Amino acid sequence: MASYYTKAIALGRPKKYEDGPLNTPVSFNSTYHAGGTIGYARYGNTACSDFEEVVGSLENGKTLAFSSGMSAFQAIINILPVGSTVISSNQGYAGVNATLHKMHLENKINFIPVNIENTAEVLENLVGASLLWVETPTNPMLKTADSERLIDRAKAEGVIVGFDNTFATPLTQKPLDLGADISLNSATKYFAGHSDVLAGTVSTNNKDLYEKIEFNRKINGTILQPFEAFLALRGIRTFPLRFERAQDNARFISEKLKSYDYIKKVNYPGYGAVLSFEINGTPEDAEKICNSSRLISNATSLGGVESLWERRRRWELESKTVPESLIRLSVGCECKFDLWSDIKYSIDSILFEK
Ligand SMILES: *Cc1c(COP(=O)(O)O)cnc(C)c1O
């Protein structure tokens, strides 16, 4: 089996023929001549299929690409019968949490929020549930779940298990190999990698789930569009290289932060390239620090080549359990020494002499 470097580069390309293009031609068409496999643009486009081929090979499943990570999540949640019980983290991606809370209030689902790190608490709620949604590591606290145990027990109870694999990526975690039914990625992040496109993917080896989720995508028109698919495909060619580089940088930065003054706590699971930390200071200090950096931008999102940080609680939707002065840092691919001097400079300029 080829390595992920090779898969990311070699797959998802047009057939070879003389003067044929190396890259997938982007075709802007809402409709196609009859008799073929696509038919209409809400059902498919070649750049999207090529991108799906690459992601599927990394996740070891069959992949459907969407217009965003959130539309991918909506397609999953939409196939559950009304009244289904969904277990998910009480912290985690804010858009996912907001969706589950809203659907609960509207009596569409029964949402049970749990501490995903507390395996016993999750297992206690499993009986009778329809979906266990596991985000590990969690955003932005970087808590990790006991994935194998959760999957084994959930499958024994007949519960569908879905993973949000955005932070770990298939380079450090392969949910489908562990027995999960679904692995979701916000391809906006590491797969595309340049903060210039929204995209999402759902991978699965369950034919029934695949068909239901694909049908949902067809009727809602949430398929990844040709130009966006082209950008995502170009980005994913270098995903393994970027991710490993960013991960090395993140390990270095987390060690530096752990032994630095003014830092109360560093959250980093030892893999991936996102970390978060609490400062010994006020939320206003945290905002000022994020605005003081010259290299790192104060902006939301993650997974791009450029490092970003922000105070998470500036967002209304963020869980109230996240500390007010917590800064989330998405470590990019710059030189780690430059990154550390920027971080040190920003922290010192606000907290020195306080
Ligand atoms: C960004 C993100 C999403 C949502 O993806 P979009 O592409 O922004 O819609 C879902 N889960 C996690 C963990 C994310 O970081």
Coordinates of N, CA and C and ligand atoms in Angstrom, one line a residue, residues 68-70 93 135 164 166-167 186 188-189 198-199 302, ligand 1:
S68 N -18.9 22.6 2.6 CA -18.2 23.0 3.9 C -18.2 21.9 4.8
G69 N -17.4 22.0 5.9 CA -17.5 21.0 6.9 C -18.8 20.9 7.6
M70 N -19.4 22.1 7.8 CA -20.8 22.1 8.4 C -21.8 21.5 7.5
Y93 N -16.5 21.6 18.4 CA -16.7 22.6 17.3 C -18.0 23.4 17.6
E135 N -15.5 14.0 18.7 CA -14.5 15.0 18.2 C -13.3 14.8 19.2
D164 N -15.3 13.4 14.2 CA -14.8 14.7 13.5 C -13.3 14.6 13.6
T166 N -11.1 16.4 11.9 CA -10.4 17.6 11.4 C -9.1 17.9 12.1
F167 N -9.0 17.8 13.4 CA -7.8 18.2 14.2 C -6.7 17.1 14.0
S186 N -13.3 18.8 8.1 CA -13.5 20.1 7.5 C -12.2 20.3 6.7
T188 N -11.6 22.5 4.8 CA -11.2 23.9 4.8 C -9.9 24.1 5.5
K189 N -9.6 23.2 6.4 CA -8.5 23.2 7.3 C -7.2 22.6 6.7
L198 N -13.7 26.9 1.4 CA -14.5 26.1 2.4 C -14.8 24.8 1.7
A199 N -14.6 23.7 2.4 CA -14.9 22.4 1.9 C -15.0 21.4 3.1
L302 N -8.1 27.4 11.3 CA -6.8 26.6 11.6 C -6.5 25.8 10.4
Ligands
LIG1 C1 -13.9 24.2 11.0 C2 -14.4 23.0 11.6 C3 -15.7 22.5 11.3 C4 -16.6 23.1 10.3 O1 -16.0 23.2 9.0 P1 -16.3 24.4 8.0 O2 -15.6 24.0 6.8 O3 -15.9 25.7 8.6 O4 -17.8 24.4 7.7 C5 -16.1 21.3 11.9 N1 -15.3 20.7 12.9 C6 -14.1 21.2 13.2 C7 -13.3 20.5 14.3 C8 -13.6 22.3 12.6 O5 -12.4 22.8 13.0

